[in-house]
Coordinates of C-alpha atoms in Angstrom, one line a residue:
X25 CA -32.4 -47.1 8.8
X26 CA -30.6 -50.0 10.2
X27 CA -29.5 -50.7 13.8
X28 CA -29.9 -47.4 15.9
X29 CA -28.3 -48.9 19.1
X30 CA -25.3 -46.8 18.8
X31 CA -22.2 -46.7 21.2
X32 CA -22.7 -47.2 24.9
X33 CA -19.8 -45.8 26.5
X34 CA -18.8 -42.0 27.6
X35 CA -15.8 -42.1 25.5
X36 CA -17.4 -43.6 22.4
X37 CA -20.2 -41.0 22.7
X38 CA -17.8 -38.1 22.8
X39 CA -15.2 -39.5 20.2
X40 CA -18.0 -40.0 17.8
X41 CA -19.5 -36.7 18.3
X42 CA -15.9 -35.0 17.9
X43 CA -15.5 -37.1 14.7
X44 CA -18.5 -35.7 13.3
X45 CA -17.1 -32.2 13.3
X46 CA -14.4 -33.1 10.6
X47 CA -16.1 -36.0 8.9
X48 CA -20.0 -34.9 9.0
X49 CA -22.1 -38.3 9.1
X50 CA -19.8 -40.1 10.9
X51 CA -21.8 -40.1 14.2
X52 CA -25.1 -41.0 12.3
X53 CA -23.4 -43.8 10.4
X54 CA -22.4 -45.1 13.8
X55 CA -25.6 -44.6 15.3
X56 CA -27.5 -46.3 12.2
X57 CA -29.1 -43.4 10.5
X58 CA -27.2 -44.6 7.2
X59 CA -29.3 -42.6 4.7
X60 CA -28.6 -39.4 6.8
X61 CA -25.0 -40.1 7.2
X62 CA -24.5 -40.9 3.6
X63 CA -26.1 -37.5 2.5
X64 CA -24.3 -35.7 5.0
X65 CA -20.8 -37.1 4.1
X66 CA -21.6 -36.6 0.4
X67 CA -22.4 -33.1 0.6
X68 CA -19.3 -32.6 2.7
X69 CA -17.1 -34.3 0.2
X70 CA -18.7 -32.4 -2.8
X71 CA -17.8 -29.0 -0.9
X72 CA -14.4 -30.3 -0.3
X73 CA -13.9 -31.1 -4.0
X74 CA -15.0 -27.8 -5.1
X75 CA -12.9 -26.0 -2.7
X76 CA -9.8 -27.9 -4.2
X77 CA -10.9 -27.4 -7.7
X78 CA -11.0 -23.4 -7.2
X79 CA -7.6 -23.8 -5.4
X80 CA -6.0 -25.7 -8.2
X81 CA -7.7 -23.9 -11.2
X82 CA -8.1 -20.3 -10.0
X83 CA -5.4 -17.7 -10.0
X84 CA -4.8 -17.1 -6.4
X85 CA -4.3 -13.3 -7.3
X86 CA -7.3 -12.9 -9.0
X87 CA -9.1 -14.9 -6.3
X88 CA -7.6 -12.3 -3.8
X89 CA -8.8 -9.3 -5.7
X90 CA -12.5 -10.7 -5.8
X91 CA -12.4 -11.1 -2.0
X92 CA -12.0 -7.5 -1.7
X93 CA -15.4 -6.7 -3.8
X94 CA -18.3 -5.7 -1.8
X95 CA -20.5 -8.5 -3.0
X96 CA -17.8 -11.2 -2.1
X97 CA -17.3 -9.8 1.4
X98 CA -21.2 -9.7 2.1
X99 CA -21.3 -13.2 0.7
X100 CA -18.5 -14.4 2.7
X101 CA -20.3 -13.0 5.8
X102 CA -23.5 -14.5 5.2
X103 CA -22.0 -17.8 4.2
X104 CA -19.7 -17.9 7.4
X105 CA -23.0 -17.4 9.5
X106 CA -25.0 -20.2 7.7
X107 CA -22.2 -22.7 7.9
X108 CA -21.5 -21.8 11.6
X109 CA -25.2 -22.5 12.3
X110 CA -25.2 -25.6 10.4
X111 CA -22.2 -27.1 11.9
X112 CA -23.5 -26.0 15.4
X113 CA -26.9 -28.1 14.4
X114 CA -24.8 -30.8 13.0
X115 CA -22.7 -31.2 16.4
X116 CA -26.0 -31.1 18.5
X117 CA -27.8 -33.7 16.3
X118 CA -24.8 -35.9 16.0
X119 CA -24.7 -36.0 19.9
X120 CA -28.5 -36.9 20.0
X121 CA -28.4 -40.0 17.5
X122 CA -25.8 -41.2 19.9
X123 CA -28.6 -41.6 22.5
X124 CA -26.6 -40.3 25.4
X125 CA -29.7 -40.6 27.6
X126 CA -28.5 -44.2 28.1
X127 CA -25.5 -43.2 30.0
X128 CA -25.8 -43.2 33.9
X129 CA -25.6 -40.5 36.4
X130 CA -22.4 -38.1 36.2
X131 CA -21.5 -39.5 32.7
X132 CA -24.4 -38.3 31.0
X133 CA -23.9 -34.7 32.4
X134 CA -20.1 -35.0 31.5
X135 CA -21.1 -35.9 28.0
X136 CA -23.9 -33.3 27.7
X137 CA -21.0 -30.6 28.7
X138 CA -18.3 -31.8 26.3
X139 CA -20.7 -31.8 23.6
X140 CA -22.1 -28.3 24.4
X141 CA -18.5 -27.3 24.3
X142 CA -17.8 -28.8 20.9
X143 CA -20.8 -27.2 19.4
X144 CA -19.7 -23.6 20.7
X145 CA -16.1 -24.5 19.6
X146 CA -16.9 -25.2 16.0
X147 CA -18.9 -22.1 15.5
X148 CA -15.8 -19.7 16.5
X149 CA -13.6 -20.2 13.1
X150 CA -16.8 -19.4 11.1
X151 CA -17.6 -16.6 13.4
X152 CA -14.1 -15.2 13.2
X153 CA -14.1 -15.3 9.3
X154 CA -17.6 -13.4 9.4
X155 CA -16.1 -11.0 11.5
X156 CA -13.0 -10.5 9.4
X157 CA -15.0 -10.0 6.4
X158 CA -17.4 -7.5 7.8
X159 CA -14.5 -5.5 9.4
X160 CA -12.7 -5.6 6.0
X161 CA -15.8 -4.3 4.3
X162 CA -16.3 -1.6 6.8
X163 CA -12.6 -0.5 6.5
X164 CA -12.3 -0.6 2.7
X165 CA -15.5 1.4 2.2
X166 CA -14.5 4.0 4.6
X167 CA -10.9 4.4 3.1
X168 CA -11.7 3.9 -0.5
X169 CA -14.0 6.2 -2.5
X170 CA -17.2 4.3 -4.0
X171 CA -16.8 5.8 -7.2
X172 CA -14.2 7.4 -9.6
X173 CA -13.8 11.1 -8.9
X174 CA -11.2 11.5 -11.7
X175 CA -11.0 9.7 -14.9
X176 CA -9.5 6.4 -14.3
X177 CA -8.1 3.7 -16.6
X178 CA -11.3 1.5 -16.5
X179 CA -13.5 4.3 -17.4
X180 CA -11.8 4.0 -21.0
X181 CA -12.8 0.4 -21.7
X182 CA -14.6 -2.8 -20.2
X183 CA -13.4 -3.8 -16.8
X184 CA -13.7 -7.5 -17.8
X185 CA -11.9 -6.8 -21.0
X186 CA -8.9 -4.8 -19.6
X187 CA -9.2 -2.7 -16.4
X188 CA -5.9 -0.9 -17.5
X189 CA -7.4 0.4 -20.8
X190 CA -4.5 -1.1 -22.8
X191 CA -1.7 0.6 -20.8
X192 CA 1.3 -1.1 -19.8
X193 CA 1.9 0.7 -16.3
X194 CA -0.1 2.5 -13.8
X195 CA 1.2 5.3 -11.8
X196 CA 0.3 5.7 -8.0
X197 CA 1.6 8.9 -5.9
X198 CA 2.6 7.7 -2.5
X199 CA 2.7 10.6 0.1
X200 CA 3.5 10.7 3.8
X201 CA 2.7 13.9 5.6
X202 CA 0.6 14.8 8.4
X203 CA -2.5 17.4 8.9
X204 CA -2.3 19.9 11.7
X205 CA -5.2 21.8 13.5
X206 CA -3.6 25.2 13.1
X207 CA -3.4 24.9 9.1
X208 CA -5.3 24.3 6.3
X209 CA -4.1 21.4 3.9
X210 CA -1.4 18.9 4.4
X211 CA 2.3 19.0 4.2
X212 CA 3.9 16.2 2.4
X213 CA 7.1 15.4 3.8
X214 CA 7.8 12.3 1.4
X215 CA 7.0 12.3 -1.9
X216 CA 7.4 9.1 -4.0
X217 CA 5.5 8.1 -7.3
X218 CA 5.3 4.4 -8.0
X219 CA 5.1 3.3 -11.6
X220 CA 4.2 -0.3 -11.9
X221 CA 4.0 -2.7 -14.8
X222 CA 0.6 -4.3 -14.8
X223 CA 1.7 -7.6 -16.2
X224 CA 4.8 -8.4 -14.1
X225 CA 4.5 -6.0 -11.1
X226 CA 7.9 -4.8 -11.9
X227 CA 8.0 -1.4 -10.0
X228 CA 10.3 2.0 -10.1
X229 CA 9.8 4.1 -7.2
X230 CA 10.5 7.9 -8.1
X231 CA 11.6 9.8 -5.1
X232 CA 11.1 13.6 -5.3
X233 CA 13.0 15.7 -2.5
X234 CA 10.5 17.8 -0.3
X235 CA 12.9 20.7 -0.8
X236 CA 12.6 20.9 -4.6
X237 CA 12.8 24.8 -5.4
X238 CA 11.2 26.7 -8.3
X239 CA 8.6 24.1 -8.8
X240 CA 7.0 24.3 -12.2
X241 CA 3.2 23.8 -12.8
X242 CA 1.5 22.4 -15.7
X243 CA 1.2 25.2 -18.6
X244 CA -2.1 26.8 -18.4
X245 CA -3.2 25.8 -15.1
X246 CA -4.3 28.4 -12.3
X247 CA -1.0 27.7 -10.5
X248 CA 1.3 28.2 -13.6
X249 CA -0.7 31.6 -14.1
X250 CA 0.0 32.8 -10.5
X251 CA 3.7 31.5 -10.6
X252 CA 4.9 31.7 -14.3
X253 CA 8.5 31.6 -13.3
X254 CA 8.1 28.7 -10.8
X255 CA 6.7 28.6 -7.2
X256 CA 8.4 31.2 -5.3
X257 CA 7.3 33.1 -2.2
X258 CA 9.2 35.7 0.1
X259 CA 11.3 34.0 2.7
X260 CA 10.1 33.7 6.2
X261 CA 11.6 36.1 8.8
X262 CA 14.0 33.4 10.1
X263 CA 15.3 32.8 6.5
X264 CA 13.3 29.4 6.0
X265 CA 11.2 29.0 2.8
X266 CA 7.5 27.8 2.5
X267 CA 7.8 27.7 -1.5
X268 CA 9.1 24.3 -1.9
X269 CA 7.4 21.1 -3.3
X270 CA 6.3 19.8 0.1
X271 CA 4.1 23.1 0.5
X272 CA 2.2 22.8 -2.7
X273 CA -0.9 20.9 -1.5
X274 CA -1.1 23.2 1.5
X275 CA -0.7 26.4 -0.6
X276 CA -3.4 25.3 -3.0
X277 CA -5.8 24.4 -0.5
X278 CA -5.1 27.8 1.6
X279 CA -5.8 29.9 -1.7
X280 CA -9.1 28.9 -3.5
X281 CA -8.9 32.2 -5.2
X282 CA -6.5 31.2 -7.4
X283 CA -8.9 28.6 -8.5
X284 CA -11.9 30.8 -9.1
X285 CA -13.2 30.2 -5.4
X286 CA -13.1 26.3 -5.8
X287 CA -11.8 24.9 -2.6
X288 CA -9.8 21.6 -1.8
X289 CA -7.7 21.9 -5.0
X290 CA -4.6 21.1 -3.2
X291 CA -4.7 17.2 -3.8
X292 CA -5.5 17.6 -7.7
X293 CA -2.7 20.5 -8.0
X294 CA 0.1 18.3 -6.4
X295 CA -0.9 15.2 -8.5
X296 CA -0.7 17.5 -11.7
X297 CA 2.6 18.9 -10.5
X298 CA 4.5 15.8 -9.7
X299 CA 3.3 14.3 -13.0
X300 CA 4.4 17.3 -15.0
X301 CA 7.8 17.2 -13.2
X302 CA 8.3 13.6 -14.1
X303 CA 6.9 13.5 -17.3
X304 CA 3.9 10.9 -16.2
X305 CA 0.6 10.7 -16.0
X306 CA -0.5 10.2 -12.2
X307 CA -3.5 8.0 -11.9
X308 CA -4.4 8.0 -8.3
X309 CA -2.5 9.2 -4.9
X310 CA -2.3 7.6 -1.5
X311 CA -1.6 9.7 1.6
X312 CA -0.3 8.2 4.4
X313 CA -0.5 9.8 7.8
X314 CA 2.8 9.3 9.3
X315 CA 1.7 8.9 12.9
X316 CA -1.1 6.6 11.5
X317 CA 1.6 4.5 9.9
X318 CA 3.3 4.3 13.3
X319 CA 0.2 2.5 14.7
X320 CA 0.1 0.2 11.8
X321 CA 3.7 -1.0 12.4
X322 CA 2.9 -1.2 16.2
X323 CA -0.2 -3.4 15.1
X324 CA 2.2 -5.9 13.0
X325 CA 4.6 -6.2 15.7
X326 CA 7.1 -3.8 14.9
X327 CA 9.7 -3.6 12.0
X328 CA 13.2 -5.2 12.1
X329 CA 15.4 -2.5 10.8
X330 CA 19.1 -1.7 10.8
X331 CA 19.8 1.8 12.3
X332 CA 23.3 2.6 10.9
X333 CA 24.1 5.5 13.4
X334 CA 22.3 7.2 16.3
X335 CA 19.4 9.3 15.2
X336 CA 18.6 12.3 17.3
X337 CA 14.9 13.8 17.2
X338 CA 12.9 16.1 19.3
X339 CA 12.4 19.9 19.7
X340 CA 15.3 19.8 22.3
X341 CA 17.1 17.1 20.8
X342 CA 16.0 14.9 23.5
X343 CA 15.0 11.8 21.7
X344 CA 17.3 9.2 20.5
X345 CA 17.1 6.1 18.4
X346 CA 20.2 4.2 19.0
X347 CA 22.2 2.5 16.4
X348 CA 22.1 -1.3 15.7
X349 CA 19.8 -4.1 14.3
X350 CA 16.6 -4.5 16.1
X351 CA 12.8 -4.5 16.0
X352 CA 11.5 -1.1 16.1
X353 CA 8.1 0.2 17.3
X354 CA 5.9 2.3 15.6
X355 CA 7.0 5.8 17.1
X356 CA 11.0 4.9 17.1
X357 CA 10.4 3.7 13.2
X358 CA 8.8 7.1 12.5
X359 CA 11.5 9.1 14.2
X360 CA 14.2 7.1 12.3
X361 CA 12.3 7.9 9.0
X362 CA 11.4 11.5 9.7
X363 CA 14.3 12.9 11.8
X364 CA 16.6 15.6 10.0
X365 CA 18.5 16.7 13.3
X366 CA 22.2 16.4 12.6
X367 CA 21.2 15.0 9.0
X368 CA 19.4 16.3 5.9
X369 CA 16.4 15.7 3.7
X370 CA 18.5 13.3 1.4
X371 CA 19.5 11.0 4.0
X372 CA 16.2 10.9 5.6
X373 CA 14.7 10.0 2.0
X374 CA 17.2 6.9 2.2
X375 CA 15.8 5.9 5.6
X376 CA 12.2 6.2 4.4
X377 CA 13.1 4.0 1.4
X378 CA 14.5 1.4 4.1
X379 CA 11.2 1.5 6.2
X380 CA 9.1 0.9 3.0
X381 CA 11.5 -1.8 2.0
X382 CA 11.0 -3.4 5.4
X383 CA 7.2 -3.2 5.4
X384 CA 7.2 -4.8 2.1
X385 CA 9.2 -7.6 3.0
X386 CA 7.9 -8.2 6.7
X387 CA 4.0 -7.6 6.1
X388 CA 3.4 -11.4 5.5
X389 CA 0.0 -12.8 5.2
X390 CA 0.5 -14.9 8.4
X391 CA 1.2 -11.5 10.4
X392 CA -1.8 -9.8 8.9
X393 CA -4.1 -12.6 9.7
X394 CA -3.1 -13.0 13.3
X395 CA -3.3 -9.2 14.0
X396 CA -6.1 -8.4 11.8
X397 CA -8.5 -6.2 13.9
X398 CA -5.6 -4.1 15.1
X399 CA -4.3 -3.6 11.5
X400 CA -7.9 -2.8 10.1
X401 CA -8.3 -0.2 12.9
X402 CA -5.0 1.5 12.3
X403 CA -5.6 1.6 8.5
X404 CA -8.7 3.6 9.1
X405 CA -6.6 6.2 10.6
X406 CA -3.8 5.6 8.4
X407 CA -4.8 6.3 4.5
X408 CA -6.6 8.9 2.6
X409 CA -6.8 8.1 -1.3
X410 CA -9.0 9.0 -4.4
X411 CA -8.5 5.1 -5.6
X412 CA -12.0 4.1 -6.5
X413 CA -13.5 1.2 -4.6
X414 CA -14.1 -1.1 -7.7
X415 CA -10.3 -0.8 -8.7
X416 CA -9.4 -2.7 -5.7
X417 CA -10.3 -6.0 -7.6
X418 CA -7.3 -5.4 -9.9
X419 CA -5.2 -3.5 -7.7
X420 CA -4.9 -6.4 -4.8
X421 CA -3.7 -8.9 -7.5
X422 CA -1.1 -6.2 -8.7
X423 CA 0.2 -5.6 -5.3
X424 CA 0.7 -9.3 -5.0
X425 CA 2.8 -9.3 -8.0
X426 CA 4.7 -6.3 -6.7
X427 CA 5.7 -8.0 -3.5
X428 CA 7.5 -10.8 -5.7
X429 CA 8.6 -8.5 -8.6
X430 CA 11.7 -6.3 -9.1
X431 CA 11.3 -3.1 -7.3
X432 CA 14.0 -0.4 -8.2
X433 CA 14.2 3.2 -6.8
X434 CA 15.5 6.5 -8.3
X435 CA 15.8 9.1 -5.7
X436 CA 16.1 12.8 -7.0
X437 CA 19.0 14.0 -4.6
X438 CA 22.4 15.2 -5.3
X439 CA 24.6 14.7 -7.3
X440 CA 21.7 13.5 -9.4
X441 CA 20.1 17.1 -9.3
X442 CA 20.5 20.4 -7.6
X443 CA 17.3 20.9 -5.6
X444 CA 18.0 24.7 -5.8
X445 CA 18.0 25.0 -9.5
X446 CA 16.4 21.7 -10.6
X447 CA 17.3 20.5 -14.3
X448 CA 13.7 19.8 -15.4
X449 CA 14.6 18.0 -18.7
X450 CA 17.2 15.6 -17.0
X451 CA 14.6 14.7 -14.3
X452 CA 12.3 13.7 -17.2
X453 CA 14.9 12.0 -19.2
X454 CA 15.9 9.9 -16.0
X455 CA 12.7 8.9 -15.3
X456 CA 12.2 7.7 -18.8
X457 CA 15.1 5.7 -18.8
X458 CA 14.1 4.0 -15.3
X459 CA 10.6 3.2 -16.7
X460 CA 12.2 1.9 -19.9
X461 CA 14.8 -0.2 -18.0
X462 CA 12.1 -1.6 -15.8
X463 CA 9.8 -2.7 -18.7
X464 CA 13.0 -4.3 -20.5
X465 CA 13.3 -6.3 -17.3
X466 CA 9.8 -7.2 -17.6
X467 CA 10.0 -8.6 -21.1
X468 CA 13.4 -10.2 -20.8
X469 CA 13.9 -10.9 -17.1
X470 CA 16.0 -14.1 -17.5
X471 CA 18.4 -12.1 -19.8
X472 CA 18.5 -8.8 -18.5
X473 CA 21.1 -7.5 -16.1
X474 CA 20.4 -4.8 -13.6
X475 CA 19.2 -1.6 -15.3
X476 CA 21.7 1.3 -15.8
X477 CA 21.8 4.7 -16.9
X478 CA 22.8 3.6 -20.1
X479 CA 19.5 2.6 -21.5
X480 CA 18.4 4.8 -23.9
X481 CA 15.4 7.1 -23.3
X482 CA 14.1 7.0 -26.8
X483 CA 11.8 4.4 -28.0
X484 CA 13.4 1.1 -29.1
X485 CA 12.8 -0.2 -32.7
X486 CA 9.2 -1.5 -32.7
X487 CA 8.2 -0.2 -29.4
X488 CA 5.4 2.4 -29.0
X489 CA 6.0 5.6 -27.5
X490 CA 3.9 6.0 -24.4
X491 CA 3.5 9.0 -21.9
X492 CA 5.5 6.7 -19.3
X493 CA 8.5 6.2 -21.7
X494 CA 8.9 9.2 -23.4
X495 CA 9.8 13.0 -22.0
X496 CA 7.4 15.7 -22.9
X497 CA 8.6 18.2 -25.7
X498 CA 7.5 21.3 -23.5
X499 CA 10.2 20.9 -20.9
X500 CA 11.6 24.0 -19.0
X501 CA 15.3 23.3 -19.2
X502 CA 16.4 26.4 -17.5
X503 CA 14.8 28.5 -14.6
X504 CA 14.3 32.2 -15.8
X505 CA 14.9 35.3 -14.0
X506 CA 12.0 36.2 -12.1
X507 CA 11.0 39.8 -11.9
X508 CA 9.4 39.4 -8.7
X509 CA 12.3 37.8 -6.9
X510 CA 15.4 38.6 -8.9
X511 CA 16.3 35.1 -8.7
X512 CA 19.0 34.4 -11.5
X513 CA 18.6 31.7 -14.0
X514 CA 21.4 29.2 -14.1
X515 CA 20.3 25.6 -14.7
X516 CA 20.7 24.1 -17.9
X517 CA 21.0 20.6 -19.4
X518 CA 24.7 20.3 -18.3
X519 CA 25.6 18.1 -15.2
X520 CA 24.5 19.4 -12.1
X521 CA 28.0 19.1 -10.5
X522 CA 29.2 22.2 -13.0
X523 CA 26.7 24.2 -11.6
X524 CA 26.7 26.1 -8.1
X525 CA 25.8 23.5 -5.5
X526 CA 23.0 24.0 -3.2
X527 CA 24.4 21.9 -0.4
X528 CA 27.7 20.5 0.9
X529 CA 26.0 17.0 0.0
X530 CA 25.7 18.4 -3.8
X531 CA 29.2 19.6 -3.6
X532 CA 31.2 16.5 -2.2
X533 CA 29.0 13.6 -3.6
X534 CA 30.8 11.1 -6.0
X535 CA 29.3 11.2 -9.6
X536 CA 29.1 7.5 -10.0
X537 CA 26.1 6.5 -12.1
X538 CA 23.7 8.6 -9.9
X539 CA 20.9 8.1 -12.4
X540 CA 21.2 4.2 -12.4
X541 CA 17.8 2.7 -10.8
X542 CA 18.7 0.8 -7.6
X543 CA 17.0 -2.0 -5.5
X544 CA 14.8 -0.5 -3.3
X545 CA 16.6 -2.0 -0.3
X546 CA 20.0 -0.7 -1.6
X547 CA 21.9 0.8 1.3
X548 CA 19.6 -0.6 3.8
X549 CA 21.6 -3.3 5.9

């Protein structure tokens, strides 16, 4: 194996040992172990070339999708442990072949201590990767269901061929709410549906107000049979109402007798109701616990937001989020997004959209990696969803597309609609226009201007009508008189401003293209 005399000084022994960490085999070649050194160096170079080939040829989105599958996460965990042990053994053996025993007195002890520190230090990155993979797998397995509980796109065709079953868009219901120990079910204070183009990531965020009245249910469903004239209950003694859109989930969960004794029907009922309201098929839902979201925001170091004016909160108005631009912690961010004191639901919806926009922009990969464990812990308490675990392989690449794509929003607030007397046909028509505008933007990104309300809701020549782009024919265009409540039926397809306004905002708002999709950050400084 050649001359094995090796280096003789303390600095040389430590230097060649350290070099072997980044150039495996270097110490062996210096010590005269040429065959071993060349083998180690060749294997290392092959691994580097293989990694480089993967990075240059693989689609990074698809690679990210594969990295969230159980098999890959298990493989990463095992591989990191094996490589960590291998590098530890490499450092120890590199130090040994350099013959540190020839050093005298304290120098030999110093060399041994430094080599030991290097051997342990080289294991830490591999251990960190393995720990990240293990925590990721535990978090994903806990949050996402292992198998589909409802028919999903991939059930209709081969996953490898097309996970979306030939559809152009996927629709995910995004809910914000909180459970309470003294009631059954969940009150959904924030209700948005994200319709995402699966090819480009272009997204339309459709926001429905929590106080939407006379909610209509899917014809023939148990709730439609119970409330044929819309969701209507007697008012509370203080005049407040519990028969608004935000209470549908809670009410369905609390009344299993409506569903023949079946419990836990709130989720399905709300998904079907929102889908029917918008004229879309809802594929999955994701419920974000509001205070779990606050912990997530704390985990990423807060969000930089502009508070346009002081936001008062608290039972006795004792809390205050002061106006100005600064980084807010989780609690202040949630009060900014949720407070209705001296405000209304529509202003709050706008603030919630600003928080979503800030999260989308500021939760960058570097932040996520640097605070990974805290984020993973917060996520376990944050999310409830029926998205099946296997679909993450396809949804993660799609989410990466969304981050760099065009995201517009359509908040269904006055003057676009009257929440007391919703024009259901108009809601579906505006939804269809926004979806079509997003799809046109996907196909002609370079040539298409910002979508406006003038885009036709009918199918363009050569286009195939889909549930996402056409309004259903069975659309109630007015709210009939209810024998039970005596509520008069007044809505029609006429502009909302010509009907009785439900709030001052509806009366005074400016009717300037309210149906035009807007950038998600519109109105957020």
